[in-house]
One Martini backbone bead per residue (centre of mass of N, CA, C, O) as a GRO file, in nm:
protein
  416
    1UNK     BB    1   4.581   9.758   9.809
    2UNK     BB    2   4.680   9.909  10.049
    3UNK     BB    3   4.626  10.155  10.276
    4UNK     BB    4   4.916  10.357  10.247
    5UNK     BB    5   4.927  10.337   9.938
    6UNK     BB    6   4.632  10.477   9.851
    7UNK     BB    7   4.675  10.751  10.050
    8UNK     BB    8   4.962  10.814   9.891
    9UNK     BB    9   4.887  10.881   9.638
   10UNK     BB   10   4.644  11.068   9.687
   11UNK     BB   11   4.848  11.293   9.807
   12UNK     BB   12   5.032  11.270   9.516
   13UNK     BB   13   4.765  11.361   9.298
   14UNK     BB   14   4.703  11.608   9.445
   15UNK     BB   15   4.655  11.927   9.268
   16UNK     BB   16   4.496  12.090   9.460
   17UNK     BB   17   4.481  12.510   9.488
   18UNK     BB   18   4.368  12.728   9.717
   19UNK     BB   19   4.573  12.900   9.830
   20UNK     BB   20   4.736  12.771  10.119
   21UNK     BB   21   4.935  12.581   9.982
   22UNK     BB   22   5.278  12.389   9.991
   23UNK     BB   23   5.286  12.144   9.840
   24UNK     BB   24   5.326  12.163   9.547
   25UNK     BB   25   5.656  12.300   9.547
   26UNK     BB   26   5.750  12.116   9.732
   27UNK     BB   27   5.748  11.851   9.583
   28UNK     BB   28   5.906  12.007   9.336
   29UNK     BB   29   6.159  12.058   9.458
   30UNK     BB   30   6.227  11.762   9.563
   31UNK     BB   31   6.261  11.633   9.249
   32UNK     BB   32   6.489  11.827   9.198
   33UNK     BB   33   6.669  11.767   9.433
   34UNK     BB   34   6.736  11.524   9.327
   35UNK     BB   35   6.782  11.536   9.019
   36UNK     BB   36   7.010  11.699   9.040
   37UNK     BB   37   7.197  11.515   9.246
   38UNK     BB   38   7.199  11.303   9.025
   39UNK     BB   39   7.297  11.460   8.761
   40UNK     BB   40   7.552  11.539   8.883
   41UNK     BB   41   7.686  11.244   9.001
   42UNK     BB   42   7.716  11.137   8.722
   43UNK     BB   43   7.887  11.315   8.591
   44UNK     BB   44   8.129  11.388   8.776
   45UNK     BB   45   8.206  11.069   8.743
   46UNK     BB   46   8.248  11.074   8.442
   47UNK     BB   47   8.461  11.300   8.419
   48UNK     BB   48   8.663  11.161   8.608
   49UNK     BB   49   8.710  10.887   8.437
   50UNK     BB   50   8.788  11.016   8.195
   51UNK     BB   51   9.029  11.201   8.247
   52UNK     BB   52   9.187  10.944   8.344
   53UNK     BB   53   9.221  10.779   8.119
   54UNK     BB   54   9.304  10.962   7.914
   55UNK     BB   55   9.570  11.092   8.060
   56UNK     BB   56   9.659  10.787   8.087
   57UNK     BB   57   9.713  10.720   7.828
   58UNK     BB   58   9.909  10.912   7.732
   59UNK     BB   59  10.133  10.845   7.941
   60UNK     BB   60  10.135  10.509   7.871
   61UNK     BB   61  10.190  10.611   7.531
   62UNK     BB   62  10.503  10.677   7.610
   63UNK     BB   63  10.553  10.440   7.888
   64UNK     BB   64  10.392  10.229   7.933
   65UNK     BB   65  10.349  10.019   8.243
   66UNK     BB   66  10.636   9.889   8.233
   67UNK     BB   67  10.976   9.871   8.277
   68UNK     BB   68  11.327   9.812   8.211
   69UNK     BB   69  11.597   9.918   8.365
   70UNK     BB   70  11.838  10.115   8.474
   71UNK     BB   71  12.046  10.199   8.784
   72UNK     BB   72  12.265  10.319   8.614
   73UNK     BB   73  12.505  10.624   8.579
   74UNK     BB   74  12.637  10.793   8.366
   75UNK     BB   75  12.857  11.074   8.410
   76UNK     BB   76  12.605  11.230   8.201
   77UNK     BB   77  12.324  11.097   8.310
   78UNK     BB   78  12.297  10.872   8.180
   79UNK     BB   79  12.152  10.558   8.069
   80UNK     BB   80  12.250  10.282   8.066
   81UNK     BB   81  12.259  10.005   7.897
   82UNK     BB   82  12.097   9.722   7.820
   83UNK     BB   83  11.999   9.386   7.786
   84UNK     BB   84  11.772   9.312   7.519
   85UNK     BB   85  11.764   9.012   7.521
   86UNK     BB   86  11.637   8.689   7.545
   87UNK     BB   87  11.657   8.610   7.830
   88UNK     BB   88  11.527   8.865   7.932
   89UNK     BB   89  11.277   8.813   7.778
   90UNK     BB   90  11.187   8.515   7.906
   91UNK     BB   91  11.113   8.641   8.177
   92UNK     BB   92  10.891   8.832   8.096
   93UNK     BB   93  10.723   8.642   7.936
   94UNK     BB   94  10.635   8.455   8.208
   95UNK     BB   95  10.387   8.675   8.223
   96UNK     BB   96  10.096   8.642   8.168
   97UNK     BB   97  10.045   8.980   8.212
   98UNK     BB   98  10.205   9.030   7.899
   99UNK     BB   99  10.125   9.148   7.595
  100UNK     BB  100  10.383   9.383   7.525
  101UNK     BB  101  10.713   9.380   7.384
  102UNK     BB  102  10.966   9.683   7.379
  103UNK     BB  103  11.198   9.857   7.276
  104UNK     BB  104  11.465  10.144   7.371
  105UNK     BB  105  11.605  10.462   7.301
  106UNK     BB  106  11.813  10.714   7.409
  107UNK     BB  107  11.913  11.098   7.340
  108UNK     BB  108  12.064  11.347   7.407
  109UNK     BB  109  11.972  11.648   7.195
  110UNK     BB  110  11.987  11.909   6.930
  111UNK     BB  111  11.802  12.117   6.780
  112UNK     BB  112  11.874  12.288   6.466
  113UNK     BB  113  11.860  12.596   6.319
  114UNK     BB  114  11.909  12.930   6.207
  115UNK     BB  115  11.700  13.033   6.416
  116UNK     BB  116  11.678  12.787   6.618
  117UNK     BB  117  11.687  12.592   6.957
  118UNK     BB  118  11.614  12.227   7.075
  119UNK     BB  119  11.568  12.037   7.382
  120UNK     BB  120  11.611  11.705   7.342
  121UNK     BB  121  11.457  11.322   7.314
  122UNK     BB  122  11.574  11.067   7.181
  123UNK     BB  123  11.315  10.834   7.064
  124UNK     BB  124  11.383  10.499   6.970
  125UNK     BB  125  11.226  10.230   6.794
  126UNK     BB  126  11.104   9.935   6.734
  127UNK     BB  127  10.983   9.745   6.494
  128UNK     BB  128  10.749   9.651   6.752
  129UNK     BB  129  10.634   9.880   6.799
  130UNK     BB  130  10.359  10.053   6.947
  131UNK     BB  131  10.182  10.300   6.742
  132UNK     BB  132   9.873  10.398   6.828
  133UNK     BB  133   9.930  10.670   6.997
  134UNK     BB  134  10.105  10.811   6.767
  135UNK     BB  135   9.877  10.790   6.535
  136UNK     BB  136   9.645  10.956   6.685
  137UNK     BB  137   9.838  11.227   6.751
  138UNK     BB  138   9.869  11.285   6.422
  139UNK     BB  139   9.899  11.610   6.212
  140UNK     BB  140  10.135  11.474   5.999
  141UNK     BB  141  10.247  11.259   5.826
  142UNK     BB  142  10.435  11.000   5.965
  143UNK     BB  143  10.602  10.738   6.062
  144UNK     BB  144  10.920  10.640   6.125
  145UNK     BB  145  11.113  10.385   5.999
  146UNK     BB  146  11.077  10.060   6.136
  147UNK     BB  147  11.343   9.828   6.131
  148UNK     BB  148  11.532   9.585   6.210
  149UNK     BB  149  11.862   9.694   6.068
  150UNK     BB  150  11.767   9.987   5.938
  151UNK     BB  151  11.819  10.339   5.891
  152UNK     BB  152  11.615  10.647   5.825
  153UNK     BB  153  11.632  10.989   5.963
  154UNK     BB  154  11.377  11.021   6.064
  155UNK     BB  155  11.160  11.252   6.220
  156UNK     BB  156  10.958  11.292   6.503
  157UNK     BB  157  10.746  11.589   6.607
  158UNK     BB  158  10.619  11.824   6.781
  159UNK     BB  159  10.383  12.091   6.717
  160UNK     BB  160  10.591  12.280   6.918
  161UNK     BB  161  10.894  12.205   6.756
  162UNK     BB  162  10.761  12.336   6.472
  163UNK     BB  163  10.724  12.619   6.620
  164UNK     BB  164  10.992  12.706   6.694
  165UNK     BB  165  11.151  12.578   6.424
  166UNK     BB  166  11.002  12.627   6.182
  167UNK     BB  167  10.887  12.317   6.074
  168UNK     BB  168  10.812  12.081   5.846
  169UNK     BB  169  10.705  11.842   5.653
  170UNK     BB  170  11.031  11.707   5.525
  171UNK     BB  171  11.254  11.869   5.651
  172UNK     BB  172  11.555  11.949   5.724
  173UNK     BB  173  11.784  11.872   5.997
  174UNK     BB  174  11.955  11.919   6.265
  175UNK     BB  175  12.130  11.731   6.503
  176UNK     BB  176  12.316  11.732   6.844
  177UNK     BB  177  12.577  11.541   7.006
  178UNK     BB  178  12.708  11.452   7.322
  179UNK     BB  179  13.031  11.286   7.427
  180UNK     BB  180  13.347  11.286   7.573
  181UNK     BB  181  13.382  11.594   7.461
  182UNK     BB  182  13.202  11.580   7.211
  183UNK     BB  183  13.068  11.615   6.860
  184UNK     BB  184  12.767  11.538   6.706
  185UNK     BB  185  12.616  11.494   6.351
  186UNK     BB  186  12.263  11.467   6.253
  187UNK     BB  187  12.068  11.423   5.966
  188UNK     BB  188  11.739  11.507   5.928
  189UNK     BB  189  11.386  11.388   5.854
  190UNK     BB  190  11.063  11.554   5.857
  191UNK     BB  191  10.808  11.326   5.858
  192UNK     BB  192  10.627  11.440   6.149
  193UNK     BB  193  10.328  11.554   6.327
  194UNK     BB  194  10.284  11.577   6.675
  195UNK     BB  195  10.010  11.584   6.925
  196UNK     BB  196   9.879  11.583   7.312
  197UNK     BB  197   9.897  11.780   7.515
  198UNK     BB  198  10.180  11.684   7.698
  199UNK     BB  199  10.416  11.941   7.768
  200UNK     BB  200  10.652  11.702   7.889
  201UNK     BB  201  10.655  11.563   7.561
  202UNK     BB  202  10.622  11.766   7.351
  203UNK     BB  203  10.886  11.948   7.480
  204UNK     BB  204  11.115  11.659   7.479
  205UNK     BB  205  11.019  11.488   7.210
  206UNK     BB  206  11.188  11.267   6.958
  207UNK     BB  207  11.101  11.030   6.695
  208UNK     BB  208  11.240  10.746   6.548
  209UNK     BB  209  11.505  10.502   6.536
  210UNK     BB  210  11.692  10.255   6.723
  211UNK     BB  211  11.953  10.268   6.541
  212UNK     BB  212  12.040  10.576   6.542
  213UNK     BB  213  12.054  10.564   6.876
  214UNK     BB  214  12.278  10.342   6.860
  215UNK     BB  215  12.497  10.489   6.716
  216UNK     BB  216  12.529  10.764   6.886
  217UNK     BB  217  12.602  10.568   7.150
  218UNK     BB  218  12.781  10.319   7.093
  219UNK     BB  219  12.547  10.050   7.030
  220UNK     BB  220  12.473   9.742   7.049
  221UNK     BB  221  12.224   9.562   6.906
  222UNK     BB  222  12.125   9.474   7.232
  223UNK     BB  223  12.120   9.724   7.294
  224UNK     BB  224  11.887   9.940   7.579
  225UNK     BB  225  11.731  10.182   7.752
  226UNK     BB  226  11.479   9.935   7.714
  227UNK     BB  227  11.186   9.824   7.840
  228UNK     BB  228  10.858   9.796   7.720
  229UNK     BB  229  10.516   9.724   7.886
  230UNK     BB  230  10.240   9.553   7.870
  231UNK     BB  231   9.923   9.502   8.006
  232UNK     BB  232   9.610   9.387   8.014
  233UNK     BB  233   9.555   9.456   8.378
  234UNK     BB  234   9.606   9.787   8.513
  235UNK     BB  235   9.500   9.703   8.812
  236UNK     BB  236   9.775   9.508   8.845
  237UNK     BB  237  10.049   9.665   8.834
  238UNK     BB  238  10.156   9.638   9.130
  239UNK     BB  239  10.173   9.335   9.118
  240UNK     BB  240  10.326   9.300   8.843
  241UNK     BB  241  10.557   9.502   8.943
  242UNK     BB  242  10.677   9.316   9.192
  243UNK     BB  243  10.701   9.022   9.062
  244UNK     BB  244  10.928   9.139   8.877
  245UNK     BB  245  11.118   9.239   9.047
  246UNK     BB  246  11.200   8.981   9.220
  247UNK     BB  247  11.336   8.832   8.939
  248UNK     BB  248  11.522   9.137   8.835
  249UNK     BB  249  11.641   9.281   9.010
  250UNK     BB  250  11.952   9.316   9.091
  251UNK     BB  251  12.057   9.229   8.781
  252UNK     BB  252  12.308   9.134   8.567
  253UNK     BB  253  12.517   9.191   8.315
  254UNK     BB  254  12.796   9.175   8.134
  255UNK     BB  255  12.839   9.491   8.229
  256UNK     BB  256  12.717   9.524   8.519
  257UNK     BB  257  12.463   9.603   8.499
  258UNK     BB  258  12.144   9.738   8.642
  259UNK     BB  259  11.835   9.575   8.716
  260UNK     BB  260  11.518   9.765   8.671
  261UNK     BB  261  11.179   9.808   8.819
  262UNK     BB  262  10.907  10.040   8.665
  263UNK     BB  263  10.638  10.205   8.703
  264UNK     BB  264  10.415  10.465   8.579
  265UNK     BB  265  10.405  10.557   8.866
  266UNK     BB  266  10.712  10.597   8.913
  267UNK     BB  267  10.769  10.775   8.638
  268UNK     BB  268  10.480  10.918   8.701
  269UNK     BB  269  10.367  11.082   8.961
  270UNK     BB  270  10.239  11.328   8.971
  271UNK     BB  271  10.023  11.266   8.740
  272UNK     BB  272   9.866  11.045   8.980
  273UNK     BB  273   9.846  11.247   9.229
  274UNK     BB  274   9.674  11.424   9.045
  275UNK     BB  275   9.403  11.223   9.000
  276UNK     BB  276   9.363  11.137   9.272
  277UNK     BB  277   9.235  11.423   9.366
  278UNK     BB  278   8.963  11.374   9.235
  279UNK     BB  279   8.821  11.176   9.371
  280UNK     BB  280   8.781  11.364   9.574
  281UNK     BB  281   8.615  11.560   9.495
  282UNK     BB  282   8.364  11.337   9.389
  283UNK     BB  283   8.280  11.291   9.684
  284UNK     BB  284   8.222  11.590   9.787
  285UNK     BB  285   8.001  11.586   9.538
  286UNK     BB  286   7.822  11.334   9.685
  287UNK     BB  287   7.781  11.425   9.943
  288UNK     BB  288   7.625  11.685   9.872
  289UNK     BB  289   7.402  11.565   9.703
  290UNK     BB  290   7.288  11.383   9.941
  291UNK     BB  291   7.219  11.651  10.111
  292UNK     BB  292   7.033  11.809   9.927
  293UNK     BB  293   6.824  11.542   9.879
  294UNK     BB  294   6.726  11.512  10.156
  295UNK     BB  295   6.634  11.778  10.251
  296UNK     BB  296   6.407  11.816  10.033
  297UNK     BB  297   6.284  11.516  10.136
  298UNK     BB  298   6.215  11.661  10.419
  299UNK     BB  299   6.063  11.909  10.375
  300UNK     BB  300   5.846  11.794  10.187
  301UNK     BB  301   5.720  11.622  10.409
  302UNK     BB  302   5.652  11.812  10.649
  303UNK     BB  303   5.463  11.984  10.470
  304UNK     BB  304   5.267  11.748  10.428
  305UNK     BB  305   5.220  11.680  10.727
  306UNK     BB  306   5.118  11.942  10.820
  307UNK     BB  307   4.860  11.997  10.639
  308UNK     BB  308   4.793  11.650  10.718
  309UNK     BB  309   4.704  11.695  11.062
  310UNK     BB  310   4.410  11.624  11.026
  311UNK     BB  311   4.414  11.333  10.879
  312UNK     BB  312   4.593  11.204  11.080
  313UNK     BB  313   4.349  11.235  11.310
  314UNK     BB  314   4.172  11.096  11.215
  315UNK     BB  315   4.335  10.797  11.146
  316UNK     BB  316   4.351  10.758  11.470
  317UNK     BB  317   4.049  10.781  11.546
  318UNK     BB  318   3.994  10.531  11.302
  319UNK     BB  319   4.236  10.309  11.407
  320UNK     BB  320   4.487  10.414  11.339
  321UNK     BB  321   4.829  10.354  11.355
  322UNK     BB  322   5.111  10.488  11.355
  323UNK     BB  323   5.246  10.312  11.141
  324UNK     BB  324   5.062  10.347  10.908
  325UNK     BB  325   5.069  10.651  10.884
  326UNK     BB  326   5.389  10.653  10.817
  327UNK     BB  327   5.349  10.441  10.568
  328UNK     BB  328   5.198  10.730  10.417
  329UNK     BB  329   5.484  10.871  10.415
  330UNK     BB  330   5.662  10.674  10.282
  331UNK     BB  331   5.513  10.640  10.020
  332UNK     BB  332   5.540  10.916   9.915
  333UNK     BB  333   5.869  10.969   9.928
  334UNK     BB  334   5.952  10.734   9.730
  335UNK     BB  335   5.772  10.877   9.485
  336UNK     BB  336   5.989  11.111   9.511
  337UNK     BB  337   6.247  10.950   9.484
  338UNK     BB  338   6.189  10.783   9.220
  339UNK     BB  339   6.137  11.032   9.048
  340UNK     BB  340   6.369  11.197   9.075
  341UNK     BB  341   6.576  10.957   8.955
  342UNK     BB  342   6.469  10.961   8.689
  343UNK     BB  343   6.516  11.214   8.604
  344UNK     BB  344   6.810  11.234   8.662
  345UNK     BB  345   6.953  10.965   8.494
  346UNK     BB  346   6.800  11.087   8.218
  347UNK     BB  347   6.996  11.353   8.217
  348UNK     BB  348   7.260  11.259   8.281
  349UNK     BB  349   7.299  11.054   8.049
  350UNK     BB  350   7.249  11.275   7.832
  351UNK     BB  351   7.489  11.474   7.907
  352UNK     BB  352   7.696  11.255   7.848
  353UNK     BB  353   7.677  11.137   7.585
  354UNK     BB  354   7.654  11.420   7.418
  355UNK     BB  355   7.970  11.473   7.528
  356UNK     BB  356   8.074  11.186   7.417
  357UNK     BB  357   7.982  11.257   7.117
  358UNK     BB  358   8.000  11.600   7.057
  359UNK     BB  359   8.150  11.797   7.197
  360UNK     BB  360   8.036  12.086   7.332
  361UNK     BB  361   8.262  12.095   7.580
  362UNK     BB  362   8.551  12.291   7.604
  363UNK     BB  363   8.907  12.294   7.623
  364UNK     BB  364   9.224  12.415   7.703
  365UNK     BB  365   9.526  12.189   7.640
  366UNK     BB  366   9.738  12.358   7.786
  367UNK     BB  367   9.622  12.272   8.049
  368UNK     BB  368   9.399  11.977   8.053
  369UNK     BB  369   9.531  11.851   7.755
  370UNK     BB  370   9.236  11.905   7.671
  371UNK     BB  371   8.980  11.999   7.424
  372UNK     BB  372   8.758  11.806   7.611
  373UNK     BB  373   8.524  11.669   7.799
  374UNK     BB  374   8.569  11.368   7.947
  375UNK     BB  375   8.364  11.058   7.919
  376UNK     BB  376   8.286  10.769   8.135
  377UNK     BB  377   8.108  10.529   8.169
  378UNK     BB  378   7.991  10.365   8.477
  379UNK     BB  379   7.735  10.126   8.557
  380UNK     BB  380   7.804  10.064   8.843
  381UNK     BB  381   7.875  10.355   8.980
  382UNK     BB  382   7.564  10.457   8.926
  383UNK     BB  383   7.424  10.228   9.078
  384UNK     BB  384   7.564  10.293   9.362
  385UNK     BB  385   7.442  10.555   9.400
  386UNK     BB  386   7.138  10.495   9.402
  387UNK     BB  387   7.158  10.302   9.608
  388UNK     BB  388   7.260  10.502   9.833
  389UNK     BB  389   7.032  10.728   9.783
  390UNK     BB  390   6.838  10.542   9.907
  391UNK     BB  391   6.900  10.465  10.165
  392UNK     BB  392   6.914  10.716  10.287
  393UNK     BB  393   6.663  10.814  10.236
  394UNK     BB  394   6.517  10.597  10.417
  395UNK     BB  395   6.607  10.662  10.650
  396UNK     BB  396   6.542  10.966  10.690
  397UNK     BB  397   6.255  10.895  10.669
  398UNK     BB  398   6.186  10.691  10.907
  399UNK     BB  399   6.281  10.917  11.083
  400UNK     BB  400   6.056  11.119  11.025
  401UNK     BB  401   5.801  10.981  11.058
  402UNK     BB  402   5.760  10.988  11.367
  403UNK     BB  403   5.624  11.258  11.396
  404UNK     BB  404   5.337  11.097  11.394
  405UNK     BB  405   5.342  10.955  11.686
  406UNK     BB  406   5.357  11.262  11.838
  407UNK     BB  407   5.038  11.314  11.783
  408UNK     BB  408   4.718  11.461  11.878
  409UNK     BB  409   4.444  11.396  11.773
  410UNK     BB  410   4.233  11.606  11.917
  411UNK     BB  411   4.405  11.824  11.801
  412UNK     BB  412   4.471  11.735  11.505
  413UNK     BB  413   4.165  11.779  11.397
  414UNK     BB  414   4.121  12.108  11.497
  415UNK     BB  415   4.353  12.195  11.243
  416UNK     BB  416   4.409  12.508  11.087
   0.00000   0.00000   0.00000
């Protein structure tokens, strides 16, 4: 064992207590304030990256993570429908990061009881739609039958919607559709109630199935009010949806529409403006809590310092270089730093868990779209913090010790 490494274990084991000392506290102080550092910036940071995900999954669980739609609107605001036919598919098929194509319409209409009425969009599923967002989200009833080439009149609405309008699962129920100063209607029967607490979808959408929608709009079987596209790698949408824009875009169909691509970052662009705002909040919490860990750990080693500035001009009358001697106290910190570290990381990643595993922190869904508090474990990005943590703390010790080597020995001997 070295010698500098020797005399800080001994200063850092020494217990003892005569009423005159302040390095007990200091040292105590200073290894909470490390480990509560990191025990915020470890939670902080699982929690926004949880909600990100989390937010970003109903998102794109809506609207998977991009469209093929029309550029065209007509007379009535509404998208003309494109050729969702084969070689369209074949086009979008030949990127290798496309996971699952699925077809979709959209019909603007009221549904109406006895008692009261609400504007929605029926939203059409084709028979190969992905429903694992929809089954996740389902509050009663099932989802509505969704067949290769027939109606089923089922109809799935939000439990925000079954609740405006009173209706049950089984309820029949009016639905009121415009088009060309006419009006249709067409009796629905409610197969289930789901609920995202995404108050932009849940108060706006109703789900079918794909041929009733395109009954309403006068659309043949190969209409569609568009593709969604899944991708199998998130981190790659804006490359992805460029390179199929180049290939895509204002490319027309038989009926003169234009194919336009657009990610859900372009189609709900509020709520990713909204998520990455979290980002700079995250950093601002890592800020703070890197200089409140350094600073407990530069007060504690001064005051330890300061204590032991006779020992220190000793270890100097005695031969000792001014570097070995910040040494002794480089070794010292790094001990604090070290405690620190484990005992914060320990809280940190336990208190993620127990919130990840048991939900007891609870959210108001109507705010914050969820109902508790999410959380995301990345151990890159923990590890980085770790090791961030570790560097600055290093560097501020190696300044802090300098002032070891301008105390002058004959003075600090008879420092009492």
């Amino acid at each position: 064992m070295s010698f500098a490494l020797f005399i800080a274990r001994k200063i850092y084991a020494d217990d003892s207590d005569d009423g005159k000392r302040f390095s007990r506290p200091a040292v105590r102080i200073a290894v909470a304030g490390i480990a509560i550092g990191i025990a915020v910036m470890i939670i902080s940071l699982s929690v926004v990256l949880g909600f990100k995900k989390e937010v970003s999954d109903k998102v794109v669980g809506f609207g998977s993570h991009i469209q093929v739609l029309s550029l065209t609107q007509s007379y009535d605001r509404e998208m003309l429908p494109v050729l969702t036919n084969d070689s369209l598919r074949h086009i979008v098929e030949s990127f290798d990061d496309v996971e699952h194509i699925q077809a979709f319409a959209t019909k603007l209409g009221i549904l109406k009881t006895n008692e009261d009425f609400c504007g929605l969009t029926f939203k059409g599923l084709s028979a190969d739609y992905d429903t694992t967002f929809l089954h996740q989200s389902l509050l009663q009833g099932c989802m509505p039958t969704l067949s290769e080439n027939e109606s089923s009149n089922e109809l799935l609405i939000s439990n925000k919607t079954a609740k405006t309008l009173h209706l049950h699962v089984g309820d029949k129920v009016f639905a009121y559709f415009f088009s060309n100063e006419s009006m249709r209607a067409r009796r629905f029967m409610v197969c289930g109630i789901f609920e995202t607490n995404m108050s932009e979808y849940d108060n706006a959408y109703a789900m079918t199935d794909i041929h009733t929608v395109r009954r309403l709009n006068g659309w043949e079987d190969d209409m569609s009010s568009g593709y969604e596209l899944t991708i199998k790698d998130f981190t790659k949408l804006r490359n992805v949806t460029f390179s199929m824009a180049e290939k895509i875009n204002k490319g027309l169909d038989r009926n003169g529409v234009t194919y336009g691509v657009f990610s859900i970052k372009e189609l709900a662009p509020h709520t990713f403006s909204w998520l990455a705002v979290l980002d700079m909040n995250v950093v601002m919490i890592i800020i703070l809590m890197i200089c409140v860990s350094v600073f407990t750990v530069v007060s504690g080693l001064l005051i330890i310092m300061l204590e032991r500035i006779n020992m220190i001009g000793i270890l100097k009358a005695l031969g000792a270089t001014n570097f070995s001697v910040r040494k002794v106290f480089m070794n010292f910190a790094v001990m604090l730093v070290g405690k620190g570290l484990i005992i914060g990381n320990v809280v940190g990643l336990l208190l993620c868990y127990l919130q990840k595993i048991a939900h007891p922190v609870k959210l108001d869904a109507s705010i914050y779209y969820l109902s508790y508090v999410p959380v995301e474990l990345n151990y890159l990005y923990i590890l980085l913090i770790n090791v961030g943590t570790i560097l600055i703390s290093s560097l501020v010790i190696f300044g802090s010790s300098y002032l070891v080597s301008i105390s002058n020995p004959a003075k600090t001997m008879r420092w009492d």
